[in-house]
Amino acid sequence: MAEADEGVAGHAEAARGRPASTSRQDVARVALDLFARLGYDDTTVDDIAAAVGISRRTFFRYFESKPDVVWGEFDAELGRLRDRLAEAPVSEPMMDVLRRSVIATNRFGAGELDELRIRMVLISSVPTLVAHSAVRYEEWCEVVAGFAAVRLGGRPEDLGPQTLARAALGAAMAAFGCWAADEGVDLEDEVDQAFRLLATGFADPSGAI
Amino acid sequence: MAEADEGVAGHAEAARGRPASTSRQDVARVALDLFARLGYDDTTVDDIAAAVGISRRTFFRYFESKPDVVWGEFDAELGRLRDRLAEAPVSEPMMDVLRRSVIATNRFGAGELDELRIRMVLISSVPTLVAHSAVRYEEWCEVVAGFAAVRLGGRPEDLGPQTLARAALGAAMAAFGCWAADEGVDLEDEVDQAFRLLATGFADPSGAI
DNA sequence: CACTAAATTGCAGCGACTGCAGGAAATCCG
DNA sequence: CGGATTTCCTGCAGTCGCTGCAATTTAGTG
């Protein structure tokens, strides 16, 4: 998690060797456009490479895999979430920190929201991407479990932190899914609601439900 | 979800045509053994087919994909969970029904537990399987969301049912993961604990955590 | 101009998966 | 008995994602 995405498009100061012919962002933009128009499965890596003007081999130097394109700068976001959780005052209740941090990490400008919606619709509807997402979510869970272990006591692998982390992931996925499916909904509100549900618990105190 | 696994190894009464040379279970047993010994990624479909004594092409008539082998009769279990949830008396609180049903669906005999542990360790540690699992878990969530929609009101796609379903999935995954990682733990206890956590919620009433 | 560093590329190859068309083994019926 | 039918098995050709390797291009540097 240190020197994240160096090697390709690393914004080094001294441009010594042959300059990169394109950038991660450019490839992602072109690819997402193709995905939206042709469908994810019907867009081959060859198609993307051809559209960008690079070889297939080079595509795999910009992205580890085809599904990775849809995830964009997930690693960076994950790092920011980790930082927010770590920097929160210990006096603030755990679930408040979590809710606030997740919301803050996913606050996007109006210009980015359209692209984000495309990404989320793809991630939650294309089986190949649903599958790949699990690997990414695993990293997300590790971050949250680490935080939960500090607050609850015990190790991140213990049942408490694990349950919280994976349940929190579920809440986030539900919020993003509902937002992606319905144009007239605010992302922040959805996340807020989902995490409040999680904090309160699903048992009806009266036992009536 | 009707005629589930007919076509291959369908236990028909009148054995009319050419008899099947093996069965889904046999293939799964052999494959799991290879996975445990060689590792999942280092076992090719050719290896499995050769070990069973069928052709690679035939393997794909028994299982849709290589990762599907690890999941065994997941479809059947899912059906049983759906039935349990549907048959529960409306007077019983939602979270109690859910916890009880998940536990009941995952009650295995001592003989099956070893194989289950192998399956769960694979599913939660091999990236390819982690990825594939997401697709299966999606079906699980649909079942739980359907149940939650009935209890909470609204549609299964709404935020409430979705949050509960995905959070419940998280609790189940945490419980299974902890059980698979630690030999000295009872599966039922773990699931019970995780779902009680979920019902209660993670917020400390005093706000001290 | 030679040297070095970095990016790109083609190629050969693996492994999962699919559609198709044909072959093999069993039963049914005339 | 023998053909028709049914069901299953198989090989082949091909697509697609992905990887390692070795060569090539394109820049800056001494």
Coordinates of C-alpha atoms (C1' of nucleotides) in Angstrom, one line a residue:
Chain A
M1 CA 0.0 0.0 0.0
A2 CA 3.0 2.2 -0.1
E3 CA 4.1 3.1 -3.7
A4 CA 0.7 2.2 -5.0
D5 CA 0.5 2.8 -8.8
E6 CA 4.1 3.6 -9.8
G7 CA 5.5 2.0 -12.8
V8 CA 2.9 3.1 -15.2
A9 CA 1.9 6.8 -15.4
G10 CA 3.9 7.5 -12.3
H11 CA 4.1 11.2 -12.2
A12 CA 7.8 11.3 -11.8
E13 CA 9.7 14.6 -12.1
A14 CA 12.5 13.5 -14.3
A15 CA 11.1 12.1 -17.5
R16 CA 14.1 10.0 -18.4
G17 CA 13.1 7.2 -20.7
R18 CA 10.5 6.9 -23.4
P19 CA 7.4 8.9 -22.3
A20 CA 4.1 7.0 -21.8
S21 CA 1.8 7.2 -24.8
T22 CA -1.3 7.5 -22.7
S23 CA -2.5 7.4 -19.0
R24 CA -4.5 5.2 -16.7
Q25 CA -7.3 7.7 -16.7
D26 CA -7.4 7.9 -20.5
V27 CA -7.6 4.2 -20.8
A28 CA -10.3 4.0 -18.2
R29 CA -12.4 6.8 -19.8
V30 CA -12.3 5.1 -23.2
A31 CA -13.0 1.7 -21.7
L32 CA -16.0 2.9 -19.7
D33 CA -17.4 4.5 -22.7
L34 CA -17.1 1.2 -24.6
F35 CA -18.6 -0.7 -21.7
A36 CA -21.6 1.6 -21.6
R37 CA -22.2 1.3 -25.3
L38 CA -21.4 -2.3 -26.2
G39 CA -21.8 -3.9 -22.8
Y40 CA -19.0 -5.1 -20.6
D41 CA -18.8 -8.7 -21.8
D42 CA -19.1 -7.8 -25.4
T43 CA -16.1 -5.4 -25.1
T44 CA -12.8 -7.3 -25.5
V45 CA -9.5 -6.1 -24.3
D46 CA -8.5 -5.9 -27.9
D47 CA -11.4 -3.4 -28.5
I48 CA -10.2 -1.2 -25.6
A49 CA -6.6 -1.3 -26.7
A50 CA -7.5 -0.5 -30.3
A51 CA -9.7 2.4 -29.2
V52 CA -6.9 3.8 -27.0
G53 CA -4.3 3.2 -29.7
I54 CA -2.1 0.8 -27.7
S55 CA -1.4 -2.9 -28.0
R56 CA -3.3 -5.4 -25.9
R57 CA -0.1 -6.2 -24.1
T58 CA 0.3 -2.6 -23.1
F59 CA -3.3 -2.5 -21.7
F60 CA -2.2 -5.1 -19.2
R61 CA 0.6 -2.8 -18.1
Y62 CA -1.9 -0.1 -17.2
F63 CA -4.4 -2.4 -15.5
E64 CA -3.9 -5.7 -13.9
S65 CA -7.1 -7.1 -15.3
K66 CA -10.1 -6.0 -17.4
P67 CA -12.4 -5.7 -14.4
D68 CA -9.8 -3.5 -12.6
V69 CA -10.6 -0.7 -15.1
V70 CA -14.1 -0.2 -13.6
W71 CA -12.6 0.2 -10.1
G72 CA -10.5 3.2 -11.0
E73 CA -8.7 4.7 -8.1
F74 CA -10.2 2.4 -5.4
D75 CA -6.9 2.0 -3.7
A76 CA -6.5 5.7 -3.1
E77 CA -10.1 5.9 -1.7
L78 CA -9.4 3.0 0.6
G79 CA -6.3 4.7 1.9
R80 CA -8.3 7.8 2.7
L81 CA -10.9 5.7 4.5
R82 CA -8.2 4.1 6.6
D83 CA -6.8 7.5 7.5
R84 CA -10.1 9.0 8.5
L85 CA -10.9 6.1 10.7
A86 CA -7.5 6.2 12.4
E87 CA -7.6 10.0 12.9
A88 CA -11.1 10.1 14.5
P89 CA -11.1 11.1 18.2
V90 CA -11.6 8.1 20.5
S91 CA -14.3 10.0 22.2
E92 CA -16.5 9.8 19.1
P93 CA -18.7 6.6 19.1
M94 CA -17.5 3.9 16.8
M95 CA -20.5 3.7 14.6
D96 CA -20.6 7.5 14.2
V97 CA -17.0 7.5 13.1
L98 CA -17.7 4.7 10.7
R99 CA -20.7 6.3 9.2
R100 CA -19.1 9.7 8.9
S101 CA -15.9 8.3 7.4
V102 CA -17.7 6.2 4.8
I103 CA -19.8 9.2 3.7
A104 CA -16.8 11.5 3.6
T105 CA -14.8 9.1 1.5
N106 CA -17.6 8.8 -1.0
R107 CA -18.4 12.5 -1.4
F108 CA -18.1 13.2 -5.1
G109 CA -18.5 16.3 -7.2
A110 CA -21.5 16.6 -9.5
G111 CA -19.3 16.0 -12.5
E112 CA -18.0 12.7 -11.1
L113 CA -21.4 11.3 -10.1
D114 CA -22.5 10.3 -13.6
E115 CA -19.3 8.3 -14.2
L116 CA -19.7 6.8 -10.7
R117 CA -23.2 5.7 -11.5
I118 CA -22.0 4.0 -14.6
R119 CA -19.3 2.2 -12.6
M120 CA -21.7 1.2 -9.9
V121 CA -24.4 -0.1 -12.3
L122 CA -21.7 -2.2 -14.0
I123 CA -20.3 -3.5 -10.7
S124 CA -23.6 -4.5 -9.4
S125 CA -25.1 -6.0 -12.5
V126 CA -22.4 -7.7 -14.6
P127 CA -21.7 -11.1 -13.1
T128 CA -18.0 -10.9 -14.0
L129 CA -17.7 -7.6 -12.1
V130 CA -19.8 -8.7 -9.2
A131 CA -17.3 -11.5 -8.8
H132 CA -14.3 -9.4 -9.1
S133 CA -15.7 -6.8 -6.7
A134 CA -15.5 -9.4 -3.9
V135 CA -11.8 -9.3 -4.0
R136 CA -11.8 -5.5 -3.7
Y137 CA -14.3 -5.5 -0.9
E138 CA -12.1 -7.9 1.0
E139 CA -9.6 -5.1 1.3
W140 CA -12.3 -2.7 2.4
C141 CA -13.3 -5.2 5.1
E142 CA -9.7 -5.5 6.4
V143 CA -9.5 -1.8 6.9
V144 CA -12.8 -1.6 8.8
A145 CA -12.0 -4.7 10.8
G146 CA -8.8 -3.2 11.8
F147 CA -10.6 -0.1 13.1
A148 CA -13.3 -2.2 14.8
A149 CA -10.6 -4.3 16.5
V150 CA -9.2 -1.2 18.1
R151 CA -12.6 0.0 19.3
L152 CA -14.1 -3.3 20.4
G153 CA -10.9 -4.9 21.6
G154 CA -9.4 -8.1 20.3
R155 CA -7.9 -8.9 16.9
P156 CA -9.2 -8.0 13.5
E157 CA -9.8 -11.6 12.7
D158 CA -12.1 -12.1 15.7
L159 CA -15.8 -12.6 15.3
G160 CA -16.8 -9.2 16.5
P161 CA -14.7 -7.1 14.2
Q162 CA -15.3 -9.4 11.3
T163 CA -19.0 -9.3 11.8
L164 CA -19.1 -5.5 12.0
A165 CA -16.8 -5.1 9.0
R166 CA -18.7 -7.4 6.8
A167 CA -22.1 -6.1 7.9
A168 CA -20.8 -2.6 7.3
L169 CA -19.8 -3.6 3.8
G170 CA -23.2 -4.9 3.3
A171 CA -24.8 -1.7 4.4
A172 CA -22.5 0.3 2.0
M173 CA -23.3 -2.1 -0.9
A174 CA -27.0 -1.8 -0.2
A175 CA -26.8 2.0 -0.2
F176 CA -24.8 2.2 -3.4
G177 CA -27.0 -0.3 -5.1
C178 CA -30.2 1.6 -4.2
W179 CA -28.6 4.8 -5.3
A180 CA -27.4 3.4 -8.6
A181 CA -30.8 1.9 -9.4
D182 CA -32.8 5.1 -8.7
E183 CA -31.8 8.4 -10.2
G184 CA -33.9 10.5 -7.8
V185 CA -31.9 9.5 -4.7
D186 CA -29.1 11.2 -2.9
L187 CA -26.0 9.0 -2.3
E188 CA -25.1 10.5 1.0
D189 CA -28.7 10.0 2.4
E190 CA -28.7 6.4 1.4
V191 CA -25.4 5.7 3.1
D192 CA -26.4 7.6 6.2
Q193 CA -29.7 5.6 6.5
A194 CA -28.1 2.3 5.9
F195 CA -25.4 2.8 8.5
R196 CA -27.9 4.1 11.1
L197 CA -29.9 0.9 10.6
L198 CA -26.7 -1.0 11.2
A199 CA -25.9 0.9 14.4
T200 CA -29.4 0.5 15.8
G201 CA -29.8 -3.1 14.9
F202 CA -32.6 -4.9 13.1
A203 CA -34.4 -6.3 16.1
D204 CA -37.6 -4.6 17.0
P205 CA -37.5 -3.8 20.7
S206 CA -41.1 -4.7 21.1
G207 CA -40.5 -8.0 19.3
A208 CA -43.5 -7.1 17.1
I209 CA -41.6 -7.6 13.8
Chain B
M1 CA -35.3 -23.2 -9.3
A2 CA -37.7 -25.9 -10.4
E3 CA -35.9 -28.9 -12.1
A4 CA -32.6 -27.9 -10.6
D5 CA -29.9 -30.3 -11.6
E6 CA -31.5 -32.5 -14.2
G7 CA -29.7 -33.3 -17.4
V8 CA -26.7 -34.7 -15.7
A9 CA -26.9 -37.3 -13.0
G10 CA -30.6 -36.8 -12.9
H11 CA -31.9 -39.7 -10.8
A12 CA -34.6 -40.7 -13.3
E13 CA -36.5 -43.9 -12.8
A14 CA -36.4 -45.2 -16.3
A15 CA -32.7 -45.4 -17.4
R16 CA -33.4 -45.2 -21.0
G17 CA -30.3 -43.9 -22.9
R18 CA -26.6 -44.4 -22.2
P19 CA -26.0 -44.5 -18.5
A20 CA -23.9 -41.7 -17.0
S21 CA -20.3 -42.8 -16.3
T22 CA -20.0 -40.9 -13.1
S23 CA -21.9 -38.5 -10.9
R24 CA -21.7 -34.9 -9.7
Q25 CA -20.8 -36.0 -6.3
D26 CA -18.0 -38.2 -7.5
V27 CA -16.5 -35.5 -9.6
A28 CA -16.7 -33.1 -6.7
R29 CA -15.1 -35.5 -4.3
V30 CA -12.1 -36.2 -6.6
A31 CA -11.8 -32.5 -7.4
L32 CA -11.8 -31.4 -3.8
D33 CA -9.2 -33.9 -3.0
L34 CA -7.0 -32.5 -5.8
F35 CA -7.6 -29.0 -4.6
A36 CA -6.6 -29.9 -1.1
R37 CA -3.4 -31.6 -2.3
L38 CA -2.2 -29.5 -5.2
G39 CA -4.0 -26.2 -4.5
Y40 CA -6.9 -24.8 -6.4
D41 CA -5.1 -22.8 -9.0
D42 CA -2.5 -25.5 -9.7
T43 CA -5.3 -28.0 -10.4
T44 CA -6.5 -27.7 -14.0
V45 CA -9.8 -28.9 -15.3
D46 CA -7.8 -31.4 -17.3
D47 CA -6.3 -32.8 -14.1
I48 CA -9.8 -33.3 -12.6
A49 CA -11.2 -34.8 -15.7
A50 CA -8.2 -37.2 -16.0
A51 CA -8.6 -38.2 -12.3
V52 CA -12.3 -38.9 -12.7
G53 CA -11.8 -40.7 -16.0
I54 CA -13.8 -38.4 -18.2
S55 CA -13.0 -35.8 -20.8
R56 CA -12.6 -32.1 -20.1
R57 CA -15.6 -31.4 -22.2
T58 CA -17.7 -33.8 -20.1
F59 CA -16.5 -32.1 -16.9
F60 CA -18.3 -29.0 -18.1
R61 CA -21.5 -31.0 -18.5
Y62 CA -21.3 -31.8 -14.8
F63 CA -20.4 -28.4 -13.6
E64 CA -20.9 -25.0 -15.2
S65 CA -17.5 -23.8 -14.1
K66 CA -14.4 -24.9 -12.1
P67 CA -15.3 -22.8 -9.1
D68 CA -18.8 -24.3 -9.0
V69 CA -17.3 -27.6 -7.9
V70 CA -16.5 -26.1 -4.5
W71 CA -20.0 -25.0 -4.0
G72 CA -21.6 -28.4 -4.2
E73 CA -25.3 -28.4 -3.6
F74 CA -25.6 -24.8 -2.7
D75 CA -28.8 -24.4 -4.7
A76 CA -30.5 -27.0 -2.6
E77 CA -29.4 -25.4 0.6
L78 CA -30.7 -22.0 -0.6
G79 CA -34.1 -23.5 -1.4
R80 CA -34.3 -25.0 2.1
L81 CA -33.4 -21.6 3.6
R82 CA -36.2 -20.0 1.5
D83 CA -38.7 -22.5 2.7
R84 CA -37.7 -22.1 6.4
L85 CA -38.1 -18.4 6.2
A86 CA -41.4 -18.6 4.5
E87 CA -42.8 -21.2 6.9
A88 CA -41.9 -19.3 10.1
P89 CA -44.9 -18.0 12.1
V90 CA -45.4 -14.3 11.7
S91 CA -45.5 -14.0 15.4
E92 CA -41.8 -14.9 15.7
P93 CA -39.6 -11.8 15.5
M94 CA -37.8 -11.3 12.2
M95 CA -34.3 -11.6 13.5
D96 CA -35.1 -14.7 15.5
V97 CA -36.5 -16.4 12.4
L98 CA -33.5 -15.4 10.4
R99 CA -30.9 -16.6 13.0
R100 CA -32.7 -19.8 13.6
S101 CA -33.2 -20.5 9.8
V102 CA -29.6 -19.9 8.9
I103 CA -28.4 -22.1 11.7
A104 CA -30.8 -24.9 10.8
T105 CA -29.8 -24.7 7.2
N106 CA -26.2 -25.1 8.1
R107 CA -26.5 -27.9 10.5
F108 CA -24.2 -30.6 9.3
G109 CA -23.3 -34.1 10.5
A110 CA -19.9 -34.7 11.9
G111 CA -18.9 -36.6 8.8
E112 CA -19.7 -33.6 6.5
L113 CA -17.9 -31.0 8.7
D114 CA -14.4 -31.9 7.5
E115 CA -15.3 -31.5 3.9
L116 CA -17.2 -28.3 4.7
R117 CA -14.2 -26.9 6.3
I118 CA -12.1 -27.6 3.2
R119 CA -14.7 -25.9 1.1
M120 CA -14.9 -22.9 3.4
V121 CA -11.2 -22.5 3.6
L122 CA -10.9 -22.6 -0.1
I123 CA -13.8 -20.2 -0.6
S124 CA -12.4 -17.6 1.8
S125 CA -8.7 -17.8 0.8
V126 CA -8.4 -18.5 -2.9
P127 CA -9.0 -15.2 -4.8
T128 CA -10.6 -16.9 -7.7
L129 CA -13.1 -18.5 -5.4
V130 CA -13.6 -15.4 -3.3
A131 CA -14.6 -13.7 -6.5
H132 CA -16.9 -16.5 -7.7
S133 CA -18.5 -16.6 -4.3
A134 CA -20.0 -13.2 -4.7
V135 CA -22.2 -14.4 -7.5
R136 CA -23.6 -17.2 -5.3
Y137 CA -24.0 -14.8 -2.3
E138 CA -26.1 -12.6 -4.5
E139 CA -28.7 -15.3 -4.7
W140 CA -28.5 -15.8 -1.0
C141 CA -29.2 -12.1 -0.5
E142 CA -32.2 -12.2 -2.8
V143 CA -33.8 -14.8 -0.7
V144 CA -33.2 -12.9 2.6
A145 CA -34.2 -9.6 1.0
G146 CA -37.5 -11.2 -0.1
F147 CA -38.1 -12.3 3.5
A148 CA -37.1 -9.0 4.9
A149 CA -39.4 -7.1 2.5
V150 CA -42.4 -9.1 3.8
R151 CA -41.5 -8.4 7.4
L152 CA -40.4 -4.8 7.1
G153 CA -42.8 -3.8 4.4
G154 CA -41.8 -2.5 1.0
R155 CA -40.1 -4.1 -1.9
P156 CA -37.0 -6.4 -1.8
E157 CA -35.0 -3.8 -3.7
D158 CA -35.6 -1.1 -1.1
L159 CA -32.9 0.1 1.2
G160 CA -34.2 -1.5 4.3
P161 CA -34.5 -5.1 3.1
Q162 CA -31.3 -4.7 1.1
T163 CA -29.3 -3.5 4.0
L164 CA -30.6 -6.2 6.3
A165 CA -29.9 -8.9 3.6
R166 CA -26.4 -7.8 2.9
A167 CA -25.6 -7.2 6.5
A168 CA -26.9 -10.7 7.3
L169 CA -24.7 -12.1 4.6
G170 CA -21.8 -10.3 6.2
A171 CA -22.6 -11.8 9.6
A172 CA -22.8 -15.3 8.1
M173 CA -19.6 -14.9 6.2
A174 CA -17.8 -13.7 9.4
A175 CA -19.1 -16.6 11.3
F176 CA -18.1 -19.2 8.7
G177 CA -14.7 -17.5 8.3
C178 CA -14.0 -17.6 12.0
W179 CA -15.1 -21.2 12.2
A180 CA -13.0 -22.3 9.2
A181 CA -9.9 -20.6 10.6
D182 CA -10.2 -22.0 14.1
E183 CA -10.5 -25.8 14.6
G184 CA -11.7 -25.4 18.2
V185 CA -14.9 -23.5 17.5
D186 CA -18.5 -24.6 17.0
L187 CA -20.1 -23.4 13.8
E188 CA -23.5 -23.1 15.3
D189 CA -22.2 -20.9 18.2
E190 CA -20.4 -18.6 15.8
V191 CA -23.5 -18.1 13.6
D192 CA -25.6 -17.5 16.7
Q193 CA -23.3 -14.9 18.1
A194 CA -22.9 -13.1 14.8
F195 CA -26.6 -12.8 14.2
R196 CA -27.3 -11.7 17.7
L197 CA -24.8 -8.9 17.2
L198 CA -26.6 -7.9 14.1
A199 CA -30.0 -7.9 15.8
T200 CA -28.7 -5.8 18.7
G201 CA -26.8 -3.4 16.6
F202 CA -23.3 -2.2 17.0
A203 CA -23.9 1.1 18.7
D204 CA -23.2 1.2 22.3
P205 CA -26.2 2.7 24.1
S206 CA -24.0 4.7 26.4
G207 CA -22.1 6.0 23.4
A208 CA -18.9 5.0 25.2
I209 CA -17.4 3.0 22.4
Chain C
dC1 C1' 27.3 9.7 -31.2
dA2 C1' 27.2 6.1 -27.8
dC3 C1' 24.7 4.9 -23.4
dT4 C1' 21.0 4.4 -20.4
dA5 C1' 16.3 4.4 -18.9
dA6 C1' 11.6 3.7 -19.6
dA7 C1' 7.6 2.4 -22.5
dT8 C1' 5.8 -0.4 -26.1
dT9 C1' 5.2 -4.4 -28.6
dG10 C1' 4.7 -9.1 -30.8
dC11 C1' 4.8 -13.7 -30.0
dA12 C1' 4.2 -17.9 -28.0
dG13 C1' 1.6 -20.2 -24.7
dC14 C1' -1.7 -21.5 -20.8
dG15 C1' -6.1 -22.2 -19.0
dA16 C1' -11.1 -21.6 -18.7
dC17 C1' -15.0 -22.0 -21.4
dT18 C1' -18.4 -22.8 -25.6
dG19 C1' -20.8 -24.6 -29.8
dC20 C1' -21.0 -28.2 -32.8
dA21 C1' -21.1 -32.4 -34.9
dG22 C1' -20.3 -37.1 -34.4
dG23 C1' -19.7 -41.5 -31.8
dA24 C1' -21.0 -44.9 -28.1
dA25 C1' -24.0 -47.4 -25.0
dA26 C1' -28.2 -48.4 -23.3
dT27 C1' -33.4 -49.3 -23.9
dC28 C1' -37.8 -49.8 -26.6
dC29 C1' -40.4 -51.7 -30.2
dG30 C1' -41.5 -54.1 -34.3
Chain D
dC1 C1' -32.8 -60.1 -33.9
dG2 C1' -32.2 -55.4 -35.5
dG3 C1' -33.3 -50.8 -36.3
dA4 C1' -35.1 -46.5 -33.9
dT5 C1' -34.6 -43.7 -30.1
dT6 C1' -32.7 -41.8 -26.2
dT7 C1' -29.1 -40.2 -23.5
dC8 C1' -24.5 -39.5 -22.6
dC9 C1' -19.6 -38.8 -24.0
dT10 C1' -16.0 -36.8 -26.8
dG11 C1' -12.8 -34.3 -29.9
dC12 C1' -12.1 -30.2 -32.3
dA13 C1' -11.9 -25.6 -33.4
dG14 C1' -12.1 -21.3 -31.6
dT15 C1' -12.6 -17.1 -28.2
dC16 C1' -11.0 -14.6 -24.5
dG17 C1' -8.4 -13.2 -20.4
dC18 C1' -3.9 -13.2 -19.0
dT19 C1' 1.5 -13.9 -18.6
dG20 C1' 6.6 -14.2 -19.5
dC21 C1' 10.1 -13.1 -22.6
dA22 C1' 12.8 -10.9 -25.7
dA23 C1' 13.2 -7.3 -28.9
dT24 C1' 12.3 -2.5 -30.3
dT25 C1' 11.2 2.3 -29.9
dT26 C1' 11.8 6.8 -27.9
dA27 C1' 13.3 9.8 -25.0
dG28 C1' 17.2 12.2 -22.1
dT29 C1' 22.4 12.3 -20.7
dG30 C1' 27.4 12.4 -20.9

